[in-house]
Every structure is written in structure tokens, then in C-alpha cells.
Coordinates of C-alpha atoms in Angstrom, one line a residue:
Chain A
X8 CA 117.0 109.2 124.9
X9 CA 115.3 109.2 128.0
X10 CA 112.5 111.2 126.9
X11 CA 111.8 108.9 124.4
X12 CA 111.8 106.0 127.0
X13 CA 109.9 108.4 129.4
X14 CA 106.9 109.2 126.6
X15 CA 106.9 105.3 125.0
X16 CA 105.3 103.5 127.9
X17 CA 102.5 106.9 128.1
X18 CA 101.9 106.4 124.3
X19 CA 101.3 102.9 124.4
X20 CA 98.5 103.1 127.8
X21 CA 96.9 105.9 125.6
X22 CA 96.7 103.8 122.6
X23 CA 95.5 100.7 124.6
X24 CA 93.1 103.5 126.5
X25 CA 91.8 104.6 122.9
X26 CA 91.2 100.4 121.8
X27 CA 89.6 99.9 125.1
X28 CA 86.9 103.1 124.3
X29 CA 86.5 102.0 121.1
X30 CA 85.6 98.4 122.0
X31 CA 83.3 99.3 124.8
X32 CA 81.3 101.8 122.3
X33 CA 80.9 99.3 119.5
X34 CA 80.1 96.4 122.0
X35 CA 77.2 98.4 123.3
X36 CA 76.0 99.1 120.1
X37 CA 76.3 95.0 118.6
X38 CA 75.3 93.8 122.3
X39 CA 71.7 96.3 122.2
X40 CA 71.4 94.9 118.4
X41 CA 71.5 91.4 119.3
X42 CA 69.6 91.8 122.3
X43 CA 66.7 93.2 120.0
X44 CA 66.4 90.2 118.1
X45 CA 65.4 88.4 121.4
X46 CA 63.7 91.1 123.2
X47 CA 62.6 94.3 123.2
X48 CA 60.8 96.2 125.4
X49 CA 58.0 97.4 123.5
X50 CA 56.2 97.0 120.7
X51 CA 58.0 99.2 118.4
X52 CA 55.3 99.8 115.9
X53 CA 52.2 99.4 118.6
X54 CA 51.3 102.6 120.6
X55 CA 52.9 102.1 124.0
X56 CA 51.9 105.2 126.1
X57 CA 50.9 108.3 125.3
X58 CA 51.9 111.1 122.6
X59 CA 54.9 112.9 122.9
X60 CA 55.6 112.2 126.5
X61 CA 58.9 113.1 128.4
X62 CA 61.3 110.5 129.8
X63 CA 60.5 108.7 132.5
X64 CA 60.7 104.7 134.0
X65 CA 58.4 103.3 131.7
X66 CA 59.7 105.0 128.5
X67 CA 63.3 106.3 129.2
X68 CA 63.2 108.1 126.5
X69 CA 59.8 109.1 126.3
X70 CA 57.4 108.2 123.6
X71 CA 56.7 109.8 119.6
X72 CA 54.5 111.5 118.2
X73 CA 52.5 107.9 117.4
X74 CA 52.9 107.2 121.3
X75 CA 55.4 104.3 120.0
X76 CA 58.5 104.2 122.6
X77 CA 61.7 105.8 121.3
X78 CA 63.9 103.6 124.0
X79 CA 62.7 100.5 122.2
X80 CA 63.4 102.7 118.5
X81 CA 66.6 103.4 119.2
X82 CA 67.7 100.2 120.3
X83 CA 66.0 98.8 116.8
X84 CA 68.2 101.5 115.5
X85 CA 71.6 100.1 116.6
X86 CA 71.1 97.0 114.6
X87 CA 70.2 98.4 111.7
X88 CA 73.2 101.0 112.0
X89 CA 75.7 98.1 112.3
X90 CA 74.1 95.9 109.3
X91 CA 74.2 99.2 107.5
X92 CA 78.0 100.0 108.7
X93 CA 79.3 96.6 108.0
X94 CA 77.5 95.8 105.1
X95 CA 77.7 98.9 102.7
X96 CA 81.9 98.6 104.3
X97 CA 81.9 95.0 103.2
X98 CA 80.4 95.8 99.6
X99 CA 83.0 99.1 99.0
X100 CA 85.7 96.8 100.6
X101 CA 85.2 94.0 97.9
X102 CA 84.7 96.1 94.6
X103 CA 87.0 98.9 95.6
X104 CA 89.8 96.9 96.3
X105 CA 89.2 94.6 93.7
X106 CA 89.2 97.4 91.3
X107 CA 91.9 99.1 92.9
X108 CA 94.8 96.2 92.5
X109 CA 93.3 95.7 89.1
X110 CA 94.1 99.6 88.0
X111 CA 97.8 99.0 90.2
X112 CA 98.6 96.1 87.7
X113 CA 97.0 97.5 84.6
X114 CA 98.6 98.6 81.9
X115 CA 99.0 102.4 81.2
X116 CA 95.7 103.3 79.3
X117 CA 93.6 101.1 81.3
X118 CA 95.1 102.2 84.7
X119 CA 94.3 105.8 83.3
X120 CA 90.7 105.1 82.1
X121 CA 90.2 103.4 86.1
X122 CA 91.8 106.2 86.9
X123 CA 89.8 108.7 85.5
X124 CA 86.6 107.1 85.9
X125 CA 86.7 106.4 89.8
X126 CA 87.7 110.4 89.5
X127 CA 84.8 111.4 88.5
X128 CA 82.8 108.8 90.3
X129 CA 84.2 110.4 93.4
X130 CA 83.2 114.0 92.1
X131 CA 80.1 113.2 93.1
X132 CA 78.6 113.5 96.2
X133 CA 78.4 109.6 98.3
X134 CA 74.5 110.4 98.6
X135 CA 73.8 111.2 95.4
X136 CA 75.3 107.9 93.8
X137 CA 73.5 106.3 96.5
X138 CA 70.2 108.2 95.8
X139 CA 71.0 107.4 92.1
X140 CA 71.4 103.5 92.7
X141 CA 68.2 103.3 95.0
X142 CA 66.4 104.9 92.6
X143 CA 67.2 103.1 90.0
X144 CA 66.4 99.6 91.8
X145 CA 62.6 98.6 92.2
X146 CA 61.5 99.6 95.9
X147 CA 63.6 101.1 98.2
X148 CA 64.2 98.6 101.2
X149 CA 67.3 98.6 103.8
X150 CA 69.2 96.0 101.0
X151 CA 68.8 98.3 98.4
X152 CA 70.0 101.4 100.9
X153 CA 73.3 98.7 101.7
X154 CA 74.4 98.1 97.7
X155 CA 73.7 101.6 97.2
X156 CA 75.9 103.0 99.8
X157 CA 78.6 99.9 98.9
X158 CA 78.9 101.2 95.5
X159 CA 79.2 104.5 96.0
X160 CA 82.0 104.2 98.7
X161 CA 83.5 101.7 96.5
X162 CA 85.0 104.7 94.4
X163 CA 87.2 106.2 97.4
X164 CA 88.3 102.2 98.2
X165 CA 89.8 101.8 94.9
X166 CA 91.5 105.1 94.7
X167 CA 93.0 104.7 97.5
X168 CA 93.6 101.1 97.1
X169 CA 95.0 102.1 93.9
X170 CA 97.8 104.5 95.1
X171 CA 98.8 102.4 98.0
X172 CA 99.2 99.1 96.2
X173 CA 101.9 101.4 93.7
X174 CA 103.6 102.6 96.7
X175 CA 104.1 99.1 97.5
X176 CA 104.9 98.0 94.2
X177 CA 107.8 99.6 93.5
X178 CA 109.5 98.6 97.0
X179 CA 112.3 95.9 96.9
X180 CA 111.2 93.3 98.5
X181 CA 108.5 92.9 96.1
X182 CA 111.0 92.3 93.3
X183 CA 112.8 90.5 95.5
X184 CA 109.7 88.3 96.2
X185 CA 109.5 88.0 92.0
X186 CA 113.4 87.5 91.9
X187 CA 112.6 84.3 94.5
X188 CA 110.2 83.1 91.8
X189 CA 107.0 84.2 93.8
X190 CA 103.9 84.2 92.1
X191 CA 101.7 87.6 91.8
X192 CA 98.5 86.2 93.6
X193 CA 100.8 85.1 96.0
X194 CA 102.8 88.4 96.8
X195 CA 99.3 90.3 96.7
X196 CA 98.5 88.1 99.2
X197 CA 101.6 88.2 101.8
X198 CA 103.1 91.2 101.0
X199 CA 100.8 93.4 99.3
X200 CA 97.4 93.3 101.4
X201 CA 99.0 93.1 104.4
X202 CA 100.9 96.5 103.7
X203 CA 98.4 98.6 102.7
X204 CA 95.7 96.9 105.3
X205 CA 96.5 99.5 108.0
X206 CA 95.8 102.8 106.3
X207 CA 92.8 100.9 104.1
X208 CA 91.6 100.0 107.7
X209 CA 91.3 103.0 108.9
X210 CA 89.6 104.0 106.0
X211 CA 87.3 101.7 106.3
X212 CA 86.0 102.9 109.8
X213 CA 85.6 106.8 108.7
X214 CA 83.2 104.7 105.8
X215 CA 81.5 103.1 107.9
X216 CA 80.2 106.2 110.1
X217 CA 79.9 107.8 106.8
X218 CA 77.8 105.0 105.7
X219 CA 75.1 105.0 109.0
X220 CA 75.6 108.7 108.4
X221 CA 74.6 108.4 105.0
X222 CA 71.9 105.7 105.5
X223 CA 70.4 108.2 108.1
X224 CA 69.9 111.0 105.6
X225 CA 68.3 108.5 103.2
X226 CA 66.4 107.3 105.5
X227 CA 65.5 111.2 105.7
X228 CA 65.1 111.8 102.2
X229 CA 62.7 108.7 102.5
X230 CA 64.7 106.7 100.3
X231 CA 66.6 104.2 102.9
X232 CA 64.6 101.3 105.4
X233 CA 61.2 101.9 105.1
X234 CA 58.9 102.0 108.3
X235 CA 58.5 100.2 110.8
X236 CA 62.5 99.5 110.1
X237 CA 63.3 102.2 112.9
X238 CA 66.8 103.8 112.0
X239 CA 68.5 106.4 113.5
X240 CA 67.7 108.4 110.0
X241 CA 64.2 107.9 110.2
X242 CA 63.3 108.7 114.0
X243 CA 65.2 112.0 113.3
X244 CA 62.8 112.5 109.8
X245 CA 59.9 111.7 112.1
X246 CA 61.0 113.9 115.4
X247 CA 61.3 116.9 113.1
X248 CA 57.9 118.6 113.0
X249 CA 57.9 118.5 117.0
X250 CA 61.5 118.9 117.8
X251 CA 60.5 121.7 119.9
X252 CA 58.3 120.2 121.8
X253 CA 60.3 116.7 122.3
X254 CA 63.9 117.5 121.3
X255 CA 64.7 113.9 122.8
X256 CA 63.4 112.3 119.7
X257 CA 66.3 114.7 117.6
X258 CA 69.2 114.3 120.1
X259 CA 69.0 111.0 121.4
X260 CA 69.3 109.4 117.1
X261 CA 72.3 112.2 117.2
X262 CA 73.9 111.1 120.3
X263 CA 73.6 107.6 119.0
X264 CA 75.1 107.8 115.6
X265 CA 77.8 110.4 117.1
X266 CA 79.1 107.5 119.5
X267 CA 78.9 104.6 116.9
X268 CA 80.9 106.5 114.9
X269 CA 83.3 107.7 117.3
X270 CA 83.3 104.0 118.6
X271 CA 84.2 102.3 115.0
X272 CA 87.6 105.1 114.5
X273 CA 88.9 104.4 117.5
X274 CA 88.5 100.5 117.3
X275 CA 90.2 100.8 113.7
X276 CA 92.9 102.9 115.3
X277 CA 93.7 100.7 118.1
X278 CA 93.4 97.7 115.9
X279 CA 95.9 99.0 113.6
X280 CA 98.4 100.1 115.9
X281 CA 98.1 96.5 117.9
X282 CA 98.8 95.1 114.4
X283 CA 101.5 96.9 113.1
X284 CA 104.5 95.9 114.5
X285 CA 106.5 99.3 113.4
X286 CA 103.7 101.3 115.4
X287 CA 104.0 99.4 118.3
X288 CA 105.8 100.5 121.6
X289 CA 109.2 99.0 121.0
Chain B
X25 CA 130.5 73.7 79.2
X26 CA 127.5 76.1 78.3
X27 CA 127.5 79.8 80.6
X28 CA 125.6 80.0 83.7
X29 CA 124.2 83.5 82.1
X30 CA 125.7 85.0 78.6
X31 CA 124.5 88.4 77.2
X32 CA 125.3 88.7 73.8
X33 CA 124.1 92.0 72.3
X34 CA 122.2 93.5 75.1
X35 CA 120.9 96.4 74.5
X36 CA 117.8 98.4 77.1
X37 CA 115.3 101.2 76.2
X38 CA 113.2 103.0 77.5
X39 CA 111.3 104.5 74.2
X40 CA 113.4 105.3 71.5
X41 CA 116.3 106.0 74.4
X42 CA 118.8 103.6 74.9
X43 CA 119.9 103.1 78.5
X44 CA 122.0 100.3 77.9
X45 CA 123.4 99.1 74.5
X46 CA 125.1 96.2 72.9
X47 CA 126.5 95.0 76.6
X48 CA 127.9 91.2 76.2
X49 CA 129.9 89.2 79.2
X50 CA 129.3 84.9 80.0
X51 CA 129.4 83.6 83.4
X52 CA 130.1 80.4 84.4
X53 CA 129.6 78.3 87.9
X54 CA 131.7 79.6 90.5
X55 CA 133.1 82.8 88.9
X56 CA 133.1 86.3 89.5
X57 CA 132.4 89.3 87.8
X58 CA 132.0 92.8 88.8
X59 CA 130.2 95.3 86.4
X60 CA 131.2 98.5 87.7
X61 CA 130.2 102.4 86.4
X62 CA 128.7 105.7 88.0
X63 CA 125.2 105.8 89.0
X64 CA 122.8 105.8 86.1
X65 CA 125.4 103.9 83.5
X66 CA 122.9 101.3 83.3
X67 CA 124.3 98.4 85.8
X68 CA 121.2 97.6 87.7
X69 CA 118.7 97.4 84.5
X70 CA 121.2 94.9 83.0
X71 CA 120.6 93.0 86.0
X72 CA 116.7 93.4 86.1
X73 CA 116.9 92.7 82.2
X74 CA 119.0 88.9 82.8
X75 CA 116.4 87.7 84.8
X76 CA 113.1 90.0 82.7
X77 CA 112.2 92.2 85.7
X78 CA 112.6 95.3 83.9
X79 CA 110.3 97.9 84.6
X80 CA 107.5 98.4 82.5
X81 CA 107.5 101.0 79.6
X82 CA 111.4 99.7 79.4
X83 CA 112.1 97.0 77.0
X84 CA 115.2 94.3 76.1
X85 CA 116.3 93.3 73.0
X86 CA 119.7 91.3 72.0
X87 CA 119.9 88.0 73.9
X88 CA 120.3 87.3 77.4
X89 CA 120.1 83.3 78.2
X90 CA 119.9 82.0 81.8
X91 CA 121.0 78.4 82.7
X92 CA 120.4 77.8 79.2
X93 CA 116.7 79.6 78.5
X94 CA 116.2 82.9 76.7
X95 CA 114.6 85.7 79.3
X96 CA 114.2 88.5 76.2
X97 CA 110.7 87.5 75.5
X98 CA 110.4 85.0 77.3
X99 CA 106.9 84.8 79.1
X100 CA 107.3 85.9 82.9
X101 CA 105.5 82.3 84.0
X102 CA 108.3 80.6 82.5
X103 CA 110.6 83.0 83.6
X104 CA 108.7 82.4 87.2
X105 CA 110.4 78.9 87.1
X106 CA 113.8 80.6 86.6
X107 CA 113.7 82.6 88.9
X108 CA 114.3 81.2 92.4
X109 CA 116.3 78.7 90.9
X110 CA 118.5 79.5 88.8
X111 CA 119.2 83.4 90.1
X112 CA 118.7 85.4 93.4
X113 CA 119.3 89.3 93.8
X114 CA 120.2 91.3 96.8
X115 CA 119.9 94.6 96.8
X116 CA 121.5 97.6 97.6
X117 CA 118.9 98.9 100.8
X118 CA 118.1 96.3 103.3
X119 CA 115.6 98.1 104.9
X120 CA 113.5 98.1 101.5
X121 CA 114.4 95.0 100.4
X122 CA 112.2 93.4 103.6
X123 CA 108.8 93.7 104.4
X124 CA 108.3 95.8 107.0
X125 CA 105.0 94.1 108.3
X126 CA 106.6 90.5 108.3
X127 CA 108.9 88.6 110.9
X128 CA 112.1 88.0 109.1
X129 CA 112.4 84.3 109.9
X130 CA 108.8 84.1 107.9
X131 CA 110.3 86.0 104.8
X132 CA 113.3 83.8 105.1
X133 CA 110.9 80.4 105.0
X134 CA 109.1 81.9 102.2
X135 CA 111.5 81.3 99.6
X136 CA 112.5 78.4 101.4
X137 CA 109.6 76.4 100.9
X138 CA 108.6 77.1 97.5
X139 CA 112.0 76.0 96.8
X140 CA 111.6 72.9 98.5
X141 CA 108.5 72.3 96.8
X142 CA 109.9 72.4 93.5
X143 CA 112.4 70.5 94.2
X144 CA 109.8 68.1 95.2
X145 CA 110.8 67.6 98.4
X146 CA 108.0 70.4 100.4
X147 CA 108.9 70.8 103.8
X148 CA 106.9 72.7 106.6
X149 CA 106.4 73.1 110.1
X150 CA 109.5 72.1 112.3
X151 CA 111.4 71.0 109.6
X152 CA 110.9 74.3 107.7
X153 CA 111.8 76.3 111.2
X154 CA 115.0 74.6 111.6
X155 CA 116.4 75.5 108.0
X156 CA 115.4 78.7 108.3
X157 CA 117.3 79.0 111.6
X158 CA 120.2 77.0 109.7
X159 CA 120.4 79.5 107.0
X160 CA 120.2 82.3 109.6
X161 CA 123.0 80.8 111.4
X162 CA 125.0 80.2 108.3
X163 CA 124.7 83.4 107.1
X164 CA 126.2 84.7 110.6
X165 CA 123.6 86.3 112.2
X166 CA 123.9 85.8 116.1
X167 CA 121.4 83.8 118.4
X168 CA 119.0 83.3 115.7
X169 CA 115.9 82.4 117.8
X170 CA 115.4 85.5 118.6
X171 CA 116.4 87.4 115.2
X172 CA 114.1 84.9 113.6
X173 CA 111.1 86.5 115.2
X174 CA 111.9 89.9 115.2
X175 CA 110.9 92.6 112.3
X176 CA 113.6 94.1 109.9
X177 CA 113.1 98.0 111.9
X178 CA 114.3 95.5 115.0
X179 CA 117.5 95.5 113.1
X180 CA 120.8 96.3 112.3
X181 CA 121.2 97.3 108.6
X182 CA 123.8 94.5 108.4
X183 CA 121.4 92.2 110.2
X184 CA 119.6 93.4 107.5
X185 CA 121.6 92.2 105.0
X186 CA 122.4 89.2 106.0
X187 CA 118.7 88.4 106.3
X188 CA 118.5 89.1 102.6
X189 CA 121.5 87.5 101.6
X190 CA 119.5 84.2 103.4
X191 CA 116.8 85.4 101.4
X192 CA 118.7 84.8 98.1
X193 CA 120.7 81.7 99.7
X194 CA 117.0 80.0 100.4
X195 CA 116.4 80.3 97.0
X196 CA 119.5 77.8 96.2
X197 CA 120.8 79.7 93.1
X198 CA 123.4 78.8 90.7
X199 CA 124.0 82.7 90.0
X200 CA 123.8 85.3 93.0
X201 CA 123.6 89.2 91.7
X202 CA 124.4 91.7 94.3
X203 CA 123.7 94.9 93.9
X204 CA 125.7 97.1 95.4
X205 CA 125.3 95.3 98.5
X206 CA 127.5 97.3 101.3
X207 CA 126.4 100.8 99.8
X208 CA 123.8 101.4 102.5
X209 CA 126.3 100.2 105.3
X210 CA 129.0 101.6 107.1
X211 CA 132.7 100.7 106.5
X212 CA 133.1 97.8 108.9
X213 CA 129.8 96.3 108.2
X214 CA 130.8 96.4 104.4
X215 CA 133.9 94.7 105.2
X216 CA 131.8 92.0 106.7
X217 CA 129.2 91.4 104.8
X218 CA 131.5 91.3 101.8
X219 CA 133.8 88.7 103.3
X220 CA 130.5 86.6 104.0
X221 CA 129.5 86.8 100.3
X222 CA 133.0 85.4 99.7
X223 CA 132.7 82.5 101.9
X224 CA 128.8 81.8 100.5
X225 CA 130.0 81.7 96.7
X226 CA 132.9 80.0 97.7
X227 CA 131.4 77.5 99.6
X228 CA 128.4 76.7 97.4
X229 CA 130.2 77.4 94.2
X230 CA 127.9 80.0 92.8
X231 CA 128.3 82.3 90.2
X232 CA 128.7 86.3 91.3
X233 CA 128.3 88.7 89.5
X234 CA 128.9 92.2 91.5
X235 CA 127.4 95.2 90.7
X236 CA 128.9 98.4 92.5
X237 CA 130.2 102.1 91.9
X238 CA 133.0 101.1 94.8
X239 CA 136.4 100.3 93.1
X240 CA 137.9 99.3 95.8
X241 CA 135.3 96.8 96.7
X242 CA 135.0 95.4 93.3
X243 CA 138.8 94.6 93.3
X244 CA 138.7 92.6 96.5
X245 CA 135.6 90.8 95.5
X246 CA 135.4 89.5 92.0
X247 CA 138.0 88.3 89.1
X248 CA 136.8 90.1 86.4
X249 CA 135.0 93.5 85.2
X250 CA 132.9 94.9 82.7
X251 CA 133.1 99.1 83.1
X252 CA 129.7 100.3 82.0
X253 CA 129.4 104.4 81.0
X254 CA 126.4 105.4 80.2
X255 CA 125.5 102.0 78.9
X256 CA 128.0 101.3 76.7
X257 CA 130.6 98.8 77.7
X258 CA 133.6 101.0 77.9
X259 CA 136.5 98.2 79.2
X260 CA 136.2 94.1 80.0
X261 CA 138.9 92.4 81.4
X262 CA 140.6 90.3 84.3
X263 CA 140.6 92.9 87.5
X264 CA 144.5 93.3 87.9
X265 CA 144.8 94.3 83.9
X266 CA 142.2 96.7 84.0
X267 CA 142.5 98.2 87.6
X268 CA 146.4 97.8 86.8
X269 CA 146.5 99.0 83.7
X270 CA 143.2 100.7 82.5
X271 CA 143.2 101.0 78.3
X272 CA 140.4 103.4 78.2
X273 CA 140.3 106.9 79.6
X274 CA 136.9 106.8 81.8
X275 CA 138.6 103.9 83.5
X276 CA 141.5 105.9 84.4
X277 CA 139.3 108.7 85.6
X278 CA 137.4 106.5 87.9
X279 CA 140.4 105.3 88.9
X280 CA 142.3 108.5 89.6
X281 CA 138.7 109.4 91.4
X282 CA 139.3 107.2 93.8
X283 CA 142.6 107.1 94.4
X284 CA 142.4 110.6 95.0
X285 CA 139.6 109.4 97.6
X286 CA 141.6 107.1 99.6
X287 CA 144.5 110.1 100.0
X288 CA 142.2 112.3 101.0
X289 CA 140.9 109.9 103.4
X290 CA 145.0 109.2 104.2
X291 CA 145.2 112.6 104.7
X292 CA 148.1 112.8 101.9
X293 CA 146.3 115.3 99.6

């Protein structure tokens, strides 16, 4: 008993500690992005120094191998992580869990063939159905990169979206929901979303590092924003042949994407617990 | 006067397996009967299957007709219109019955409103607010301002239950089906909340029917029984005749069961 009121108070600062980390990392991140669409401090695709040079006050970060300044890169890079984040999220979200109360309510065979299908969509690797989609479209641009990515997380949305949305289903208050005459739209709506939201949320933020994560390595592979879009992908494709000479231009993209990451799962966390009234302090 | 809900012929399956067979009973307006049996004889299906909520890959056949509409068949949006209306269920575990994400006063207003609406009188707001705090109060629940808001793990498990039962009362129904509704509850809450349903059918003359392993429950609470074994009707009858004298011998051994139960609880055996 009184540990329980001892440890309650220390759980809830950390939680709130967590949402307040999570917050300030992500608001960096969407206040650098929108700053760049106003101002930057150089022009990223101009040569704004000298090759390869080391950090200093003019280029805090130092400069490429072009002489373009990485500060000004990186910051380009930000904004293009979070439209990449949120929009491949967004597109997973919508198919996956669209597809994922449809198999829930199916009948038998159907929810089987879903079943069995999103199975072996998931088999694959994320990138290679992304590579697959990009390739298949006309030129490979960021939008392109974004559906590609979408679709291919789409798969582990409605699996998942899929089991939850049984677990639910078979609960009592959703027959007693139909027993009150409610109407299905209607109980997916109340009772249904809202129930499986928290552990589809958290979901969501792992996808959405794994998205900029995944857009970075296309970006590698050539196949994601082509130049000058500068993302985090493509300044570490470009810092490669002279990482040894300016291992800024490999760490600083790592650092970056490391703390946006980080930044988005403990947002989601925090969100969830603040939502869920069962998780809060009581 | 037509029944509130007659099965005649009932029979569920679940393949070629029949989990409840050629079960028949009528029900009017402000009578009570208790279907009784051991876990698995079948008692909650016939209870999904009167209002067509039965699981699916488990199917109906025989006739079950509610305020005067056929549910075998039936499609579930006119059985939608039913429901609500004409029947409400409360179940056995509070806890699961609620949604564990929404304040209880909300999932009270939910049926609440919809009935309303049909009724074509919709209601919102304030209005809304103040039945649902109505019904809370009627249904007993203490300083109901503050229940309203909370969540069903803020609860009791007989808060719980009486937050369903409100549930079911929003829903105005003729016919109220409890199942097993004091299993989940200890002995004194059971004595309560059973002594509330009395009051509730009694004082807005609905229809019961009771479904519960608990013999000495289903004496105190309804008028007449169906015994269900293995889903076959094994005994109907007024409660004294067959608690008093049971004709059949499964009824005697549930009897004897839990007679032997209370001396063991007397200390006598």
C-alpha cells in the first residue's frame, strides 16, 4: 500500500519527464523545418565556402565536398524527415487500418485470404516493397518515396489493426453496444478505435522513425528525393567517399535522424499514457 | 395478449452440433422467468439467439419472435431496431461489459440518446446530462456527479453493475435479460443488486427473464423456470413445484448440489 502510493507520484513525473523530452525533440525538428521555408542560411545548392572544411562560425558544421554548407543541409533535412515521417505514417495509417477492420469483420475465407496476404506482404523486407513501388512509378521524386514507404508499412498497420480490433470484438460491451441497438460504424467509431488507438499509436511512432530511416536508405540507394532535396539519406550517400576526412558530414545526418526518432517514441508514449485513463496516475 | 418473446422449437448449432435443441417458453410483460442449468447447458446462446447476436459460425433455427417480429433470419438492420427497444442484456462481468476508455456517464447517455431519438423526441446537452444522472440515481448509485465522470476501473464491481443495469434501463425495454448478473460479485453486493432488479422490473413492469447457475438466487427472483442440460429443456414449471418438487432427476441433483452447499456453508455436513 504505501509503496504503491510512494512509487505513483515518481511514475507519473517520469512519464510527464518522458512527454516533455519528446515534445522538445520534435518541436526542434518541425520549428528548424518551418523556419527553412522562410530562411535559411545559405544557399543550399550554391557553393558557400570552401571544400570539405571543418566547423566553424560561418559553417557550424563545416561545408561538403561541393563547398555547399551542411548546417543549412541538415536543417533542409528536418523538413523533409517530418513530411516523410508523417506522410508515409498517414498513408500506412489509412490503408492499414482500413484493411485491418475490414479482415476483423470479414467473413472466414476472406479474413483468411487478408490474412494471409498481408503475411506475406510483411515477409518482405519494408525497403524492398518500397524499392519495388518506386520503381515501378515513373521518376523517383520525394512523393513517390512517401506512397512507397505508406504502402509498404501499410502491411504491419493492418495486421496489427487486424488482431486488436478481434480482441475488442469479442468484449461485452460491444455486444452490449449491439444489444442497445448501436449501429456497427458507430461502435467502430466510439468503442472500437478508441480502444485499440493506444497500442496502434505507439505503433505508429516506431513507423515513423522507420519510415525517415527507410527514406534515408533510399535516398542512399538513389531511389528517394532527388538532389538538391537535401535529406538526411542523401548527405550521408554523399559524405561517404570522404568520411575520413570530414566524418561531420556522416555523424551529424546520424545524430539527427537518431534524435527525431527517439523524439517521435517518446511523444507517442507520453501521449498515450496522458490519454488513457487506466494508465494514468490514479 | 400476444408474448413479449415466445420460442417455439429453438434449437442452436454450431456445425452439425447441436448446443441447444428444441427449447420453447413465452414471456409476457411484467413476468419472470429464470432458465437455470450448469455452465455450458446452453443458457446464454438462447439468449444471444432471441435477440440474433449469436456468434458467427453458430446458427438458429425454430422460431424465436420478439414483441411480435421473427429474429431467426431476420436481417440484423431490422433486428437493429429491436434491439434497444424492445430488449436489453446485462451481463455476467461488469468490468467487460464497459468500455474501459470511456467515462461511464457517456456510455450511459449513449444508449440514452439514440433512444430518445427514436422515439422522436432527441435530447442532448443538459437535458441529456440530467437523465443520465437520473438514471444513475435511480439505479442507486451514490452522489452521481462524481460517478458520472469517472471510468469503470474507478469502480466498485457493483458500481459496475448498476452502471450497466442503467445501461439496459436507458434503452427503455419491454424485456430485460440478465445474465447471471451477481456471479462476478460478492455475496452482499449480489443481495443488492438483485433486490434492485426487483424494484426496476417491478417498477417499470418489464419482462425478466433470469439466466443463472445459482439456485438459490433464481428462487428469490423469478416465478418460473426452464432447467436447461446440455441444451435440452429438462423441466419447466412455476418455481415452488419444481424447486419443491423436482419431476426429473438432474433437477434433483442440482438441487441436492446445492443444498449440500448451503450445509456445508452451515457447517451441518
Amino acid at each position: 500500500m504505501s509503496s504503491a502510493t510512494m512509487t505513483a507520484p515518481a511514475d507519473k513525473k517520469s512519464h510527464s519527464l518522458a512527454l516533455m523530452a519528446g515534445i522538445l525533440l520534435v518541436g526542434l525538428h518541425v520549428a528548424i523545418g518551418l523556419l527553412t521555408l522562410v530562411w535559411l542560411p545559405y544557399d543550399p545548392t550554391a557553393m558557400a565556402g570552401g571544400r570539405l572544411e571543418g566547423p566553424s562560425l560561418l559553417h557550424w558544421l563545416g561545408t561538403d565536398r561541393l563547398g555547399r554548407d551542411l548546417f543549412t543541409q541538415m536543417m533542409i533535412g528536418s523538413r523533409i524527415a517530418l513530411i516523410v515521417g508523417v506522410g508515409a505514417v498517414a498513408i500506412g495509417a489509412v490503408i492499414g487500418v482500413t484493411l485491418g477492420l475490414l479482415a476483423a469483420f470479414a467473413s472466414k475465407w476472406l479474413d483468411d485470404a487478408l490474412a494471409a496476404t498481408l503475411d506475406i506482404l510483411i515477409a518482405f523486407p519494408t525497403l524492398l516493397i518500397a524499392m519495388l513501388v518506386v520503381a515501378a512509378s515513373d521518376t523517383a521524386n520525394l512523393w513517390s518515396a512517401i506512397v512507397a514507404l505508406g504502402i509498404a508499412l501499410s502491411a504491419i498497420v493492418a495486421r496489427l489493426t487486424r488482431i486488436l480490433a478481434k480482441r475488442v470484438l469479442v468484449m461485452d460491451y460491444i455486444t452490449a453496444a449491439r444489444t442497445s441497438g448501436s449501429s456497427w460504424p458507430k461502435i467502430v467509431a466510439i468503442h472500437i478505435l478508441p480502444n485499440i488507438w493506444p497500442t496502434l499509436s505507439v505503433n505508429f511512432a516506431l513507423q515513423f522513425g522507420l519510415a525517415v530511416i527507410a527514406e534515408a536508405s533510399l535516398s542512399y540507394l538513389g531511389l528517394g528525393a532527388p538532389p538538391p532535396n537535401a535529406s538526411w539519406g542523401r548527405i550521408l550517400q554523399e559524405a561517404q567517399g570522404t568520411v575520413y576526412t570530414a566524418p561531420l558530414g556522416a555523424i551529424a545526418p546520424g545524430i539527427a535522424l537518431v534524435s527525431l526518432a527517439i523524439g517521435v517514441n517518446l511523444l507517442a508514449d507520453g501521449l498515450r499514457d496522458a490519454i488513457d485513463p487506466t494508465r494514468r496516475a490514479r | 395478449m400476444t408474448a413479449l418473446l415466445s420460442l417455439e422449437n429453438l434449437s442452436v448449432h454450431a456445425g452439425s452440433k447441436p448446443l441447444v435443441s428444441n427449447l420453447s417458453f413465452s414471456l409476457n410483460r411484467g413476468e419472470r422467468l429464470g432458465l437455470i442449468g450448469e455452465s455450458g447447458s446452453g443458457k446464454s446462446l438462447t439468449s444471444l439467439a432471441a435477440t440474433g447476436l449469436l456468434p458467427a459460425g453458430l446458427s438458429a433455427s425454430g422460431s424465436a419472435i420478439l414483441a411480435g417480429k421473427q429474429v431467426i433470419g431476420a436481417p440484423d438492420r431490422e433486428l437493429n431496431q429491436l434491439r434497444g427497444t424492445a430488449v436489453a442484456i446485462i451481463f455476467q462481468e461488469p468490468l467487460t461489459a464497459l468500455d474501459p476508455l470511456m467515462r461511464v456517464g457517456k456510455q450511459v447517455a449513449e444508449p440514452l440518446a439514440r433512444r430518445a431519438q427514436r422515439d422522436g423526441t432527441p435530447f442532448s446537452g443538459t437535458a441529456l446530462d440530467q437523465a443520465v444522472l437520473a438514471l444513475l440515481d435511480e439505479v442507486a448509485l451514490p452522489d452521481p456527479q462524481r460517478i458520472a465522470k469517472s471510468y469503470p476501473h474507478e469502480l466498485s464491481g457493483g458500481q459496475r453493475q448498476r452502471i450497466a443495469i442503467a445501461m439496459a434501463l436507458a434503452c427503455k425495454p419491454d424485456l430485460l435479460i440478465a445474465d447471471e448478473p451477481t456471479t462476478a460479485l460478492d455475496v452482499t453486493t449480489q443481495a443488492e443488486i438483485l433486490s434492485l432488479l426487483d424494484r426496476l422490473v417491478r417498477t417499470r413492469n418489464m419482462a425478466l427473464l433470469f439466466i443463472s447457475h445459482d439456485l438459490p438466487v433464481v428462487a428469490n427472483t423469478v416465478e418460473s423456470v426452464v432447467v436447461l442440460r446440455q441444451g435440452e429443456t429438462v423441466e419447466t414449471g412455476n418455481v415452488a413445484d419444481v424447486f419443491g418438487n423436482p419431476r426429473h432427476d438432474y433437477t434433483k441433483s442440482l438441487l441436492a448440489a446445492a443444498r449440500r452447499l448451503d450445509d456445508a456453508m452451515e457447517g451441518r455436513a
